[in-house]
Protein backbone atom coordinates (compact mmCIF):
# COMPACT_ATOMS: atom_id res chain seq x y z
CA UNK A 1 0.00 0.00 0.00
CA UNK A 2 1.04 3.65 -0.43
CA UNK A 3 2.77 5.56 2.35
CA UNK A 4 -0.34 7.05 3.85
CA UNK A 5 -0.50 9.25 6.87
CA UNK A 6 -3.63 9.11 9.01
CA UNK A 7 -5.00 12.61 9.48
CA UNK A 8 -8.30 12.17 11.23
CA UNK A 9 -10.95 9.60 12.08
CA UNK A 10 -14.64 9.98 12.79
CA UNK A 11 -16.92 7.26 14.06
CA UNK A 12 -17.22 5.46 10.68
CA UNK A 13 -14.52 6.90 8.45
CA UNK A 14 -10.82 7.62 8.34
CA UNK A 15 -9.02 10.30 6.38
CA UNK A 16 -5.48 9.87 5.06
CA UNK A 17 -3.06 11.88 3.00
CA UNK A 18 -0.24 10.68 0.84
CA UNK A 19 2.51 13.23 0.45
CA UNK A 20 4.30 11.27 -2.26
CA UNK A 21 1.18 11.07 -4.42
CA UNK A 22 -0.12 14.48 -3.35
CA UNK A 23 -3.55 13.08 -2.77
CA UNK A 24 -5.97 12.03 -0.08
CA UNK A 25 -7.81 8.87 0.83
CA UNK A 26 -10.98 8.21 2.73
CA UNK A 27 -11.62 4.77 4.11
CA UNK A 28 -15.38 4.35 3.82
CA UNK A 29 -15.35 0.89 5.37
CA UNK A 30 -16.47 -1.05 2.31
CA UNK A 31 -13.87 0.69 0.14
CA UNK A 32 -11.04 3.18 0.18
CA UNK A 33 -11.42 6.07 -2.26
CA UNK A 34 -8.60 8.32 -3.44
CA UNK A 35 -9.19 12.02 -4.00
CA UNK A 36 -7.28 14.76 -5.73
CA UNK A 37 -7.60 18.02 -3.85
CA UNK A 38 -10.28 19.46 -6.12
CA UNK A 39 -12.29 16.25 -5.78
CA UNK A 40 -12.05 16.56 -2.04
CA UNK A 41 -13.40 20.12 -2.17
CA UNK A 42 -16.22 18.93 -4.37
CA UNK A 43 -17.08 16.11 -1.93
CA UNK A 44 -17.18 18.62 0.88
CA UNK A 45 -19.46 20.93 -1.08
CA UNK A 46 -21.82 18.07 -1.86
CA UNK A 47 -22.01 17.04 1.78
CA UNK A 48 -22.52 20.62 2.92
CA UNK A 49 -25.28 21.12 0.36
CA UNK A 50 -27.35 18.33 1.92
CA UNK A 51 -30.25 19.72 3.88
CA UNK A 52 -30.30 17.29 6.77
CA UNK A 53 -33.55 18.76 8.09
CA UNK A 54 -35.39 17.02 5.26
CA UNK A 55 -34.49 13.74 7.00
CA UNK A 56 -36.60 14.81 9.96
CA UNK A 57 -39.47 16.85 8.52
CA UNK A 58 -40.85 14.12 6.26
CA UNK A 59 -39.51 15.51 2.97
CA UNK A 60 -36.97 12.69 2.78
CA UNK A 61 -38.70 9.91 4.72
CA UNK A 62 -36.07 7.24 4.12
CA UNK A 63 -33.24 9.56 5.08
CA UNK A 64 -30.89 8.40 2.32
CA UNK A 65 -28.62 10.56 0.23
CA UNK A 66 -27.03 9.44 -3.02
CA UNK A 67 -23.59 10.84 -3.50
CA UNK A 68 -21.52 10.70 -6.66
CA UNK A 69 -17.82 11.28 -6.11
CA UNK A 70 -14.76 12.01 -8.21
CA UNK A 71 -16.60 13.00 -11.38
CA UNK A 72 -19.06 10.10 -11.12
CA UNK A 73 -16.42 7.43 -10.64
CA UNK A 74 -17.97 6.30 -7.34
CA UNK A 75 -21.49 6.23 -5.98
CA UNK A 76 -22.43 6.04 -2.33
CA UNK A 77 -25.70 5.81 -0.49
CA UNK A 78 -25.48 7.34 2.95
CA UNK A 79 -28.00 7.42 5.77
CA UNK A 80 -28.55 10.34 8.15
CA UNK A 81 -25.89 9.31 10.65
CA UNK A 82 -23.35 8.64 7.94
CA UNK A 83 -23.92 12.05 6.38
CA UNK A 84 -23.39 13.75 9.75
CA UNK A 85 -20.34 11.62 10.46
CA UNK A 86 -18.79 12.41 7.09
CA UNK A 87 -19.32 16.11 7.80
CA UNK A 88 -17.58 15.62 11.09
CA UNK A 89 -14.70 13.80 9.41
CA UNK A 90 -14.18 16.53 6.82
CA UNK A 91 -14.43 19.43 9.28
CA UNK A 92 -11.78 17.82 11.44
CA UNK A 93 -9.55 16.86 8.53
CA UNK A 94 -9.67 20.31 6.91
CA UNK A 95 -8.85 21.91 10.23
CA UNK A 96 -5.84 19.65 10.78
CA UNK A 97 -4.72 20.22 7.18
CA UNK A 98 -4.55 23.94 7.96
CA UNK A 99 -7.30 25.19 5.65
CA UNK A 100 -10.32 24.98 7.91
CA UNK A 101 -11.37 27.05 10.88
CA UNK A 102 -12.03 25.73 14.35
CA UNK A 103 -15.52 27.26 14.26
CA UNK A 104 -16.78 24.70 11.81
CA UNK A 105 -15.20 21.83 13.77
CA UNK A 106 -17.08 23.04 16.84
CA UNK A 107 -20.26 23.57 14.83
CA UNK A 108 -20.38 19.97 13.64
CA UNK A 109 -19.82 18.77 17.22
CA UNK A 110 -22.70 20.89 18.51
CA UNK B 1 3.84 19.13 8.44
CA UNK B 2 0.44 18.48 6.97
CA UNK B 3 0.82 20.87 4.13
CA UNK B 4 -0.34 19.28 0.86
CA UNK B 5 -3.79 20.84 1.12
CA UNK B 6 -2.34 24.19 2.14
CA UNK B 7 -0.14 24.11 -0.96
CA UNK B 8 -3.25 23.64 -3.08
CA UNK B 9 -5.39 26.33 -1.55
CA UNK B 10 -4.55 29.72 -0.10
CA UNK B 11 -7.75 30.49 1.77
CA UNK B 12 -9.87 28.83 4.42
CA UNK B 13 -12.58 26.50 3.13
CA UNK B 14 -15.20 28.38 5.13
CA UNK B 15 -14.17 31.62 3.41
CA UNK B 16 -14.59 29.77 0.12
CA UNK B 17 -18.12 28.75 1.18
CA UNK B 18 -18.99 32.34 1.97
CA UNK B 19 -17.51 33.58 -1.31
CA UNK B 20 -19.54 30.98 -3.18
CA UNK B 21 -22.64 32.30 -1.44
CA UNK B 22 -21.56 35.79 -2.49
CA UNK B 23 -21.20 34.63 -6.10
CA UNK B 24 -24.78 33.46 -5.85
CA UNK B 25 -25.86 36.79 -4.41
CA UNK B 26 -24.13 38.85 -7.13
CA UNK B 27 -25.62 36.59 -9.79
CA UNK B 28 -29.05 37.06 -8.28
CA UNK B 29 -28.53 40.85 -8.13
CA UNK B 30 -27.58 40.82 -11.81
CA UNK B 31 -30.72 38.86 -12.74
CA UNK B 32 -32.85 41.06 -10.54
CA UNK B 33 -31.58 44.26 -12.20
CA UNK B 34 -32.30 42.70 -15.55
CA UNK B 35 -35.93 42.14 -14.54
CA UNK B 36 -36.15 45.77 -13.38
CA UNK B 37 -34.61 46.97 -16.64
CA UNK B 38 -37.20 45.02 -18.57
CA UNK B 39 -40.05 46.60 -16.58
CA UNK B 40 -38.71 50.10 -17.29
CA UNK B 41 -37.94 49.36 -20.93
CA UNK B 42 -41.51 48.23 -21.58
CA UNK B 43 -42.96 51.35 -19.97
CA UNK B 44 -40.83 53.86 -21.80
CA UNK B 45 -38.52 54.79 -18.92
CA UNK B 46 -35.59 54.58 -21.26
CA UNK B 47 -32.85 56.10 -19.12
CA UNK B 48 -33.90 54.09 -16.08
CA UNK B 49 -33.83 50.98 -18.26
CA UNK B 50 -30.39 51.84 -19.56
CA UNK B 51 -29.14 52.49 -16.01
CA UNK B 52 -30.51 49.14 -14.83
CA UNK B 53 -29.10 47.19 -17.78
CA UNK B 54 -25.73 48.60 -16.87
CA UNK B 55 -26.23 47.72 -13.19
CA UNK B 56 -27.03 44.18 -14.26
CA UNK B 57 -23.81 43.97 -16.25
CA UNK B 58 -21.83 45.37 -13.32
CA UNK B 59 -23.25 42.79 -10.94
CA UNK B 60 -22.19 40.08 -13.31
CA UNK B 61 -18.69 41.57 -13.31
CA UNK B 62 -18.69 41.47 -9.51
CA UNK B 63 -19.76 37.87 -9.67
CA UNK B 64 -16.99 36.99 -12.10
CA UNK B 65 -14.41 38.83 -10.04
CA UNK B 66 -15.21 36.67 -7.01
CA UNK B 67 -15.55 33.56 -9.17
CA UNK B 68 -12.03 34.00 -10.57
CA UNK B 69 -10.63 34.81 -7.14
CA UNK B 70 -11.99 31.60 -5.63
CA UNK B 71 -10.51 29.50 -8.42
CA UNK B 72 -7.23 31.41 -8.44
CA UNK B 73 -6.86 30.66 -4.72
CA UNK B 74 -7.26 26.96 -5.48
CA UNK B 75 -10.88 26.79 -4.39
CA UNK B 76 -13.87 25.41 -6.25
CA UNK B 77 -16.11 28.22 -7.53
CA UNK B 78 -19.69 27.09 -8.07
CA UNK B 79 -21.86 28.40 -10.87
CA UNK B 80 -24.95 29.90 -9.24
CA UNK B 81 -28.47 28.59 -9.66
CA UNK B 82 -30.83 31.53 -9.84
CA UNK B 83 -34.57 31.16 -9.48
CA UNK B 84 -37.61 33.17 -8.45
CA UNK B 85 -36.64 36.58 -9.75
CA UNK B 86 -39.30 39.22 -9.06
CA UNK B 87 -40.65 40.77 -12.27
CA UNK B 88 -43.65 42.63 -10.87
CA UNK B 89 -43.31 46.17 -9.59
CA UNK B 90 -45.99 48.69 -8.73
CA UNK B 91 -44.02 51.79 -9.66
CA UNK B 92 -40.73 53.26 -10.80
CA UNK B 93 -40.10 54.36 -7.25
CA UNK B 94 -40.54 50.82 -6.00
CA UNK B 95 -37.90 49.68 -8.45
CA UNK B 96 -35.29 51.98 -6.96
CA UNK B 97 -36.39 51.24 -3.40
CA UNK B 98 -35.93 47.54 -4.15
CA UNK B 99 -32.55 48.29 -5.70
CA UNK B 100 -31.35 50.17 -2.61
CA UNK B 101 -32.58 47.40 -0.31
CA UNK B 102 -30.75 44.87 -2.45
CA UNK B 103 -27.51 46.88 -2.32
CA UNK B 104 -27.76 47.18 1.46
CA UNK B 105 -28.14 43.40 1.69
CA UNK B 106 -25.04 42.94 -0.44
CA UNK B 107 -23.06 45.39 1.71
CA UNK B 108 -24.09 43.50 4.84
CA UNK B 109 -23.05 40.21 3.31
CA UNK B 110 -19.63 41.55 2.20
CA UNK B 111 -19.03 42.99 5.68
CA UNK B 112 -19.96 39.67 7.19
CA UNK B 113 -17.36 37.81 5.10
CA UNK B 114 -14.71 40.39 5.96
CA UNK B 115 -15.46 40.03 9.67
CA UNK B 116 -15.15 36.26 9.33
CA UNK B 117 -11.91 36.47 7.35
CA UNK B 118 -10.39 38.86 9.87
CA UNK B 119 -11.38 36.66 12.80
CA UNK B 120 -9.77 33.65 11.13
CA UNK B 121 -6.63 35.44 9.89
CA UNK B 122 -7.69 34.91 6.28
CA UNK B 123 -6.08 38.18 5.27
CA UNK B 124 -5.91 37.50 1.54
CA UNK B 125 -9.69 37.26 1.48
CA UNK B 126 -10.09 40.36 3.60
CA UNK B 127 -7.77 42.29 1.32
CA UNK B 128 -9.56 41.10 -1.82
CA UNK B 129 -12.91 42.27 -0.45
CA UNK B 130 -11.71 45.81 0.32
CA UNK B 131 -12.50 46.79 -3.26
CA UNK B 132 -16.09 45.66 -2.74
CA UNK B 133 -16.42 47.80 0.38
CA UNK B 134 -15.83 51.01 -1.60
CA UNK B 135 -17.90 49.72 -4.50
CA UNK B 136 -20.87 49.12 -2.20
CA UNK B 137 -20.69 52.62 -0.73
CA UNK B 138 -20.82 53.96 -4.27
CA UNK B 139 -23.74 51.72 -5.24
CA UNK B 140 -25.78 52.68 -2.19
CA UNK B 141 -25.11 56.36 -2.84
CA UNK B 142 -26.25 56.08 -6.47
CA UNK B 143 -29.55 54.54 -5.44
CA UNK B 144 -30.09 57.08 -2.66
CA UNK B 145 -29.46 59.95 -5.09
CA UNK B 146 -32.12 58.59 -7.41
CA UNK B 147 -34.60 58.12 -4.56
CA UNK B 148 -33.95 61.77 -3.60
CA UNK B 149 -35.35 62.74 -7.00
CA UNK B 150 -38.69 61.19 -6.07
CA UNK B 151 -38.58 63.09 -2.80
CA UNK B 152 -37.96 66.35 -4.68
CA UNK B 153 -40.23 65.92 -7.69
CA UNK B 154 -42.95 63.54 -6.55
CA UNK B 155 -43.73 60.07 -7.76
CA UNK B 156 -46.66 60.58 -10.11
CA UNK B 157 -47.56 61.91 -13.52
CA UNK B 158 -45.09 64.11 -15.34
CA UNK B 159 -42.62 63.94 -12.43
CA UNK B 160 -41.80 60.37 -13.48
CA UNK B 161 -40.80 61.52 -16.94
CA UNK B 162 -38.63 64.27 -15.46
CA UNK B 163 -37.01 61.85 -13.03
CA UNK B 164 -36.30 59.38 -15.82
CA UNK B 165 -34.57 62.17 -17.75
CA UNK B 166 -32.29 62.74 -14.76
CA UNK B 167 -31.23 59.12 -14.27
CA UNK B 168 -27.45 59.03 -14.75
CA UNK B 169 -26.31 57.11 -17.82
CA UNK B 170 -22.80 57.09 -19.19
FE1 LIG C 1 -22.37 43.78 -6.59
Tab-separated table of C-alpha atoms and ligand atoms in Angstrom:
chain	number	residue	atom	x	y	z
A	1	UNK	CA	0.000	0.000	0.000
A	2	UNK	CA	1.045	3.648	-0.434
A	3	UNK	CA	2.767	5.565	2.347
A	4	UNK	CA	-0.336	7.053	3.854
A	5	UNK	CA	-0.504	9.255	6.866
A	6	UNK	CA	-3.628	9.110	9.013
A	7	UNK	CA	-5.001	12.610	9.485
A	8	UNK	CA	-8.301	12.173	11.233
A	9	UNK	CA	-10.951	9.602	12.081
A	10	UNK	CA	-14.639	9.982	12.794
A	11	UNK	CA	-16.921	7.258	14.056
A	12	UNK	CA	-17.221	5.457	10.681
A	13	UNK	CA	-14.518	6.902	8.453
A	14	UNK	CA	-10.816	7.624	8.342
A	15	UNK	CA	-9.025	10.300	6.383
A	16	UNK	CA	-5.478	9.866	5.062
A	17	UNK	CA	-3.058	11.881	3.004
A	18	UNK	CA	-0.236	10.677	0.843
A	19	UNK	CA	2.512	13.232	0.446
A	20	UNK	CA	4.299	11.274	-2.261
A	21	UNK	CA	1.179	11.067	-4.417
A	22	UNK	CA	-0.118	14.477	-3.352
A	23	UNK	CA	-3.552	13.085	-2.775
A	24	UNK	CA	-5.971	12.035	-0.084
A	25	UNK	CA	-7.809	8.865	0.832
A	26	UNK	CA	-10.983	8.206	2.728
A	27	UNK	CA	-11.618	4.772	4.109
A	28	UNK	CA	-15.377	4.350	3.824
A	29	UNK	CA	-15.349	0.893	5.373
A	30	UNK	CA	-16.470	-1.052	2.307
A	31	UNK	CA	-13.872	0.690	0.143
A	32	UNK	CA	-11.040	3.185	0.182
A	33	UNK	CA	-11.417	6.066	-2.263
A	34	UNK	CA	-8.596	8.323	-3.440
A	35	UNK	CA	-9.187	12.021	-4.002
A	36	UNK	CA	-7.280	14.759	-5.730
A	37	UNK	CA	-7.598	18.023	-3.850
A	38	UNK	CA	-10.278	19.463	-6.122
A	39	UNK	CA	-12.289	16.251	-5.783
A	40	UNK	CA	-12.047	16.559	-2.039
A	41	UNK	CA	-13.400	20.116	-2.167
A	42	UNK	CA	-16.216	18.932	-4.366
A	43	UNK	CA	-17.075	16.106	-1.935
A	44	UNK	CA	-17.176	18.623	0.884
A	45	UNK	CA	-19.459	20.933	-1.083
A	46	UNK	CA	-21.824	18.075	-1.855
A	47	UNK	CA	-22.009	17.041	1.778
A	48	UNK	CA	-22.518	20.625	2.916
A	49	UNK	CA	-25.277	21.124	0.356
A	50	UNK	CA	-27.349	18.333	1.915
A	51	UNK	CA	-30.252	19.718	3.880
A	52	UNK	CA	-30.297	17.285	6.771
A	53	UNK	CA	-33.548	18.755	8.094
A	54	UNK	CA	-35.390	17.020	5.258
A	55	UNK	CA	-34.490	13.742	7.005
A	56	UNK	CA	-36.604	14.808	9.965
A	57	UNK	CA	-39.469	16.852	8.521
A	58	UNK	CA	-40.852	14.119	6.258
A	59	UNK	CA	-39.512	15.513	2.973
A	60	UNK	CA	-36.966	12.693	2.781
A	61	UNK	CA	-38.704	9.911	4.725
A	62	UNK	CA	-36.068	7.236	4.123
A	63	UNK	CA	-33.235	9.562	5.085
A	64	UNK	CA	-30.889	8.404	2.322
A	65	UNK	CA	-28.616	10.556	0.226
A	66	UNK	CA	-27.031	9.444	-3.021
A	67	UNK	CA	-23.589	10.842	-3.504
A	68	UNK	CA	-21.517	10.697	-6.661
A	69	UNK	CA	-17.824	11.279	-6.108
A	70	UNK	CA	-14.761	12.010	-8.212
A	71	UNK	CA	-16.604	12.995	-11.377
A	72	UNK	CA	-19.058	10.101	-11.120
A	73	UNK	CA	-16.422	7.430	-10.636
A	74	UNK	CA	-17.972	6.300	-7.336
A	75	UNK	CA	-21.487	6.233	-5.975
A	76	UNK	CA	-22.434	6.041	-2.326
A	77	UNK	CA	-25.703	5.806	-0.494
A	78	UNK	CA	-25.480	7.345	2.950
A	79	UNK	CA	-27.995	7.422	5.767
A	80	UNK	CA	-28.554	10.336	8.152
A	81	UNK	CA	-25.892	9.310	10.653
A	82	UNK	CA	-23.350	8.635	7.937
A	83	UNK	CA	-23.917	12.054	6.381
A	84	UNK	CA	-23.387	13.753	9.746
A	85	UNK	CA	-20.344	11.623	10.463
A	86	UNK	CA	-18.787	12.409	7.088
A	87	UNK	CA	-19.318	16.109	7.801
A	88	UNK	CA	-17.577	15.618	11.093
A	89	UNK	CA	-14.697	13.805	9.412
A	90	UNK	CA	-14.177	16.532	6.820
A	91	UNK	CA	-14.425	19.428	9.282
A	92	UNK	CA	-11.784	17.817	11.440
A	93	UNK	CA	-9.554	16.860	8.527
A	94	UNK	CA	-9.666	20.313	6.908
A	95	UNK	CA	-8.848	21.907	10.227
A	96	UNK	CA	-5.845	19.646	10.779
A	97	UNK	CA	-4.722	20.221	7.183
A	98	UNK	CA	-4.550	23.944	7.965
A	99	UNK	CA	-7.298	25.192	5.646
A	100	UNK	CA	-10.323	24.983	7.908
A	101	UNK	CA	-11.367	27.046	10.882
A	102	UNK	CA	-12.031	25.726	14.350
A	103	UNK	CA	-15.517	27.263	14.256
A	104	UNK	CA	-16.784	24.697	11.808
A	105	UNK	CA	-15.203	21.833	13.769
A	106	UNK	CA	-17.082	23.043	16.844
A	107	UNK	CA	-20.264	23.567	14.834
A	108	UNK	CA	-20.384	19.971	13.643
A	109	UNK	CA	-19.820	18.765	17.218
A	110	UNK	CA	-22.705	20.889	18.509
B	1	UNK	CA	3.839	19.131	8.437
B	2	UNK	CA	0.438	18.477	6.968
B	3	UNK	CA	0.820	20.874	4.126
B	4	UNK	CA	-0.336	19.282	0.858
B	5	UNK	CA	-3.788	20.838	1.124
B	6	UNK	CA	-2.344	24.189	2.135
B	7	UNK	CA	-0.141	24.113	-0.961
B	8	UNK	CA	-3.253	23.643	-3.080
B	9	UNK	CA	-5.395	26.330	-1.546
B	10	UNK	CA	-4.552	29.722	-0.104
B	11	UNK	CA	-7.750	30.493	1.766
B	12	UNK	CA	-9.873	28.832	4.419
B	13	UNK	CA	-12.576	26.500	3.131
B	14	UNK	CA	-15.199	28.378	5.134
B	15	UNK	CA	-14.170	31.617	3.410
B	16	UNK	CA	-14.591	29.773	0.121
B	17	UNK	CA	-18.120	28.748	1.175
B	18	UNK	CA	-18.994	32.339	1.970
B	19	UNK	CA	-17.509	33.583	-1.309
B	20	UNK	CA	-19.540	30.983	-3.183
B	21	UNK	CA	-22.641	32.296	-1.436
B	22	UNK	CA	-21.559	35.794	-2.491
B	23	UNK	CA	-21.199	34.630	-6.099
B	24	UNK	CA	-24.781	33.463	-5.855
B	25	UNK	CA	-25.860	36.792	-4.408
B	26	UNK	CA	-24.133	38.850	-7.126
B	27	UNK	CA	-25.618	36.590	-9.789
B	28	UNK	CA	-29.045	37.062	-8.281
B	29	UNK	CA	-28.527	40.849	-8.129
B	30	UNK	CA	-27.580	40.815	-11.815
B	31	UNK	CA	-30.718	38.857	-12.736
B	32	UNK	CA	-32.852	41.063	-10.542
B	33	UNK	CA	-31.577	44.263	-12.197
B	34	UNK	CA	-32.304	42.700	-15.552
B	35	UNK	CA	-35.930	42.144	-14.536
B	36	UNK	CA	-36.153	45.772	-13.378
B	37	UNK	CA	-34.609	46.970	-16.638
B	38	UNK	CA	-37.197	45.018	-18.572
B	39	UNK	CA	-40.047	46.600	-16.584
B	40	UNK	CA	-38.710	50.099	-17.290
B	41	UNK	CA	-37.935	49.363	-20.932
B	42	UNK	CA	-41.515	48.234	-21.581
B	43	UNK	CA	-42.958	51.355	-19.969
B	44	UNK	CA	-40.829	53.858	-21.802
B	45	UNK	CA	-38.523	54.793	-18.923
B	46	UNK	CA	-35.591	54.579	-21.265
B	47	UNK	CA	-32.851	56.101	-19.125
B	48	UNK	CA	-33.898	54.085	-16.085
B	49	UNK	CA	-33.828	50.982	-18.262
B	50	UNK	CA	-30.386	51.835	-19.557
B	51	UNK	CA	-29.141	52.487	-16.012
B	52	UNK	CA	-30.512	49.136	-14.831
B	53	UNK	CA	-29.102	47.188	-17.783
B	54	UNK	CA	-25.731	48.600	-16.866
B	55	UNK	CA	-26.228	47.715	-13.190
B	56	UNK	CA	-27.030	44.179	-14.261
B	57	UNK	CA	-23.810	43.970	-16.249
B	58	UNK	CA	-21.833	45.372	-13.317
B	59	UNK	CA	-23.249	42.791	-10.940
B	60	UNK	CA	-22.188	40.080	-13.315
B	61	UNK	CA	-18.693	41.571	-13.310
B	62	UNK	CA	-18.688	41.468	-9.508
B	63	UNK	CA	-19.758	37.867	-9.668
B	64	UNK	CA	-16.986	36.992	-12.101
B	65	UNK	CA	-14.406	38.831	-10.036
B	66	UNK	CA	-15.209	36.667	-7.015
B	67	UNK	CA	-15.545	33.555	-9.166
B	68	UNK	CA	-12.035	33.997	-10.570
B	69	UNK	CA	-10.625	34.814	-7.144
B	70	UNK	CA	-11.994	31.598	-5.633
B	71	UNK	CA	-10.515	29.499	-8.417
B	72	UNK	CA	-7.233	31.414	-8.441
B	73	UNK	CA	-6.857	30.656	-4.723
B	74	UNK	CA	-7.258	26.960	-5.477
B	75	UNK	CA	-10.882	26.791	-4.392
B	76	UNK	CA	-13.869	25.405	-6.253
B	77	UNK	CA	-16.105	28.216	-7.534
B	78	UNK	CA	-19.685	27.091	-8.075
B	79	UNK	CA	-21.857	28.401	-10.868
B	80	UNK	CA	-24.947	29.896	-9.244
B	81	UNK	CA	-28.474	28.593	-9.662
B	82	UNK	CA	-30.833	31.528	-9.835
B	83	UNK	CA	-34.566	31.155	-9.485
B	84	UNK	CA	-37.607	33.167	-8.448
B	85	UNK	CA	-36.644	36.582	-9.748
B	86	UNK	CA	-39.304	39.223	-9.064
B	87	UNK	CA	-40.646	40.771	-12.272
B	88	UNK	CA	-43.647	42.630	-10.865
B	89	UNK	CA	-43.306	46.166	-9.586
B	90	UNK	CA	-45.991	48.686	-8.729
B	91	UNK	CA	-44.023	51.794	-9.659
B	92	UNK	CA	-40.728	53.261	-10.799
B	93	UNK	CA	-40.096	54.361	-7.252
B	94	UNK	CA	-40.542	50.816	-5.997
B	95	UNK	CA	-37.902	49.675	-8.453
B	96	UNK	CA	-35.290	51.980	-6.965
B	97	UNK	CA	-36.391	51.237	-3.403
B	98	UNK	CA	-35.928	47.544	-4.148
B	99	UNK	CA	-32.552	48.292	-5.700
B	100	UNK	CA	-31.352	50.169	-2.605
B	101	UNK	CA	-32.585	47.404	-0.308
B	102	UNK	CA	-30.745	44.866	-2.454
B	103	UNK	CA	-27.513	46.875	-2.320
B	104	UNK	CA	-27.762	47.177	1.460
B	105	UNK	CA	-28.139	43.399	1.689
B	106	UNK	CA	-25.036	42.941	-0.439
B	107	UNK	CA	-23.057	45.389	1.712
B	108	UNK	CA	-24.091	43.503	4.837
B	109	UNK	CA	-23.050	40.213	3.305
B	110	UNK	CA	-19.633	41.549	2.203
B	111	UNK	CA	-19.034	42.988	5.681
B	112	UNK	CA	-19.960	39.668	7.188
B	113	UNK	CA	-17.357	37.812	5.103
B	114	UNK	CA	-14.706	40.388	5.962
B	115	UNK	CA	-15.458	40.031	9.668
B	116	UNK	CA	-15.151	36.257	9.334
B	117	UNK	CA	-11.911	36.474	7.353
B	118	UNK	CA	-10.386	38.857	9.865
B	119	UNK	CA	-11.383	36.658	12.796
B	120	UNK	CA	-9.770	33.653	11.135
B	121	UNK	CA	-6.635	35.440	9.895
B	122	UNK	CA	-7.685	34.914	6.284
B	123	UNK	CA	-6.076	38.183	5.266
B	124	UNK	CA	-5.908	37.498	1.538
B	125	UNK	CA	-9.687	37.257	1.481
B	126	UNK	CA	-10.091	40.357	3.600
B	127	UNK	CA	-7.771	42.286	1.323
B	128	UNK	CA	-9.562	41.096	-1.820
B	129	UNK	CA	-12.906	42.271	-0.451
B	130	UNK	CA	-11.711	45.806	0.316
B	131	UNK	CA	-12.498	46.788	-3.259
B	132	UNK	CA	-16.089	45.659	-2.742
B	133	UNK	CA	-16.424	47.804	0.377
B	134	UNK	CA	-15.828	51.011	-1.602
B	135	UNK	CA	-17.901	49.716	-4.496
B	136	UNK	CA	-20.874	49.120	-2.196
B	137	UNK	CA	-20.685	52.621	-0.731
B	138	UNK	CA	-20.819	53.959	-4.266
B	139	UNK	CA	-23.744	51.722	-5.241
B	140	UNK	CA	-25.777	52.679	-2.194
B	141	UNK	CA	-25.113	56.356	-2.843
B	142	UNK	CA	-26.248	56.082	-6.472
B	143	UNK	CA	-29.552	54.541	-5.444
B	144	UNK	CA	-30.089	57.083	-2.660
B	145	UNK	CA	-29.456	59.953	-5.092
B	146	UNK	CA	-32.117	58.593	-7.409
B	147	UNK	CA	-34.596	58.116	-4.560
B	148	UNK	CA	-33.949	61.766	-3.602
B	149	UNK	CA	-35.350	62.740	-7.004
B	150	UNK	CA	-38.692	61.194	-6.071
B	151	UNK	CA	-38.578	63.092	-2.805
B	152	UNK	CA	-37.964	66.347	-4.678
B	153	UNK	CA	-40.227	65.915	-7.687
B	154	UNK	CA	-42.948	63.544	-6.545
B	155	UNK	CA	-43.733	60.072	-7.762
B	156	UNK	CA	-46.657	60.580	-10.112
B	157	UNK	CA	-47.561	61.910	-13.518
B	158	UNK	CA	-45.094	64.106	-15.338
B	159	UNK	CA	-42.624	63.942	-12.433
B	160	UNK	CA	-41.803	60.369	-13.476
B	161	UNK	CA	-40.801	61.517	-16.937
B	162	UNK	CA	-38.633	64.275	-15.460
B	163	UNK	CA	-37.014	61.847	-13.030
B	164	UNK	CA	-36.298	59.383	-15.821
B	165	UNK	CA	-34.569	62.173	-17.746
B	166	UNK	CA	-32.293	62.745	-14.758
B	167	UNK	CA	-31.229	59.121	-14.274
B	168	UNK	CA	-27.453	59.031	-14.749
B	169	UNK	CA	-26.305	57.108	-17.820
B	170	UNK	CA	-22.804	57.094	-19.188
C	1	LIG	FE1	-22.367	43.776	-6.594
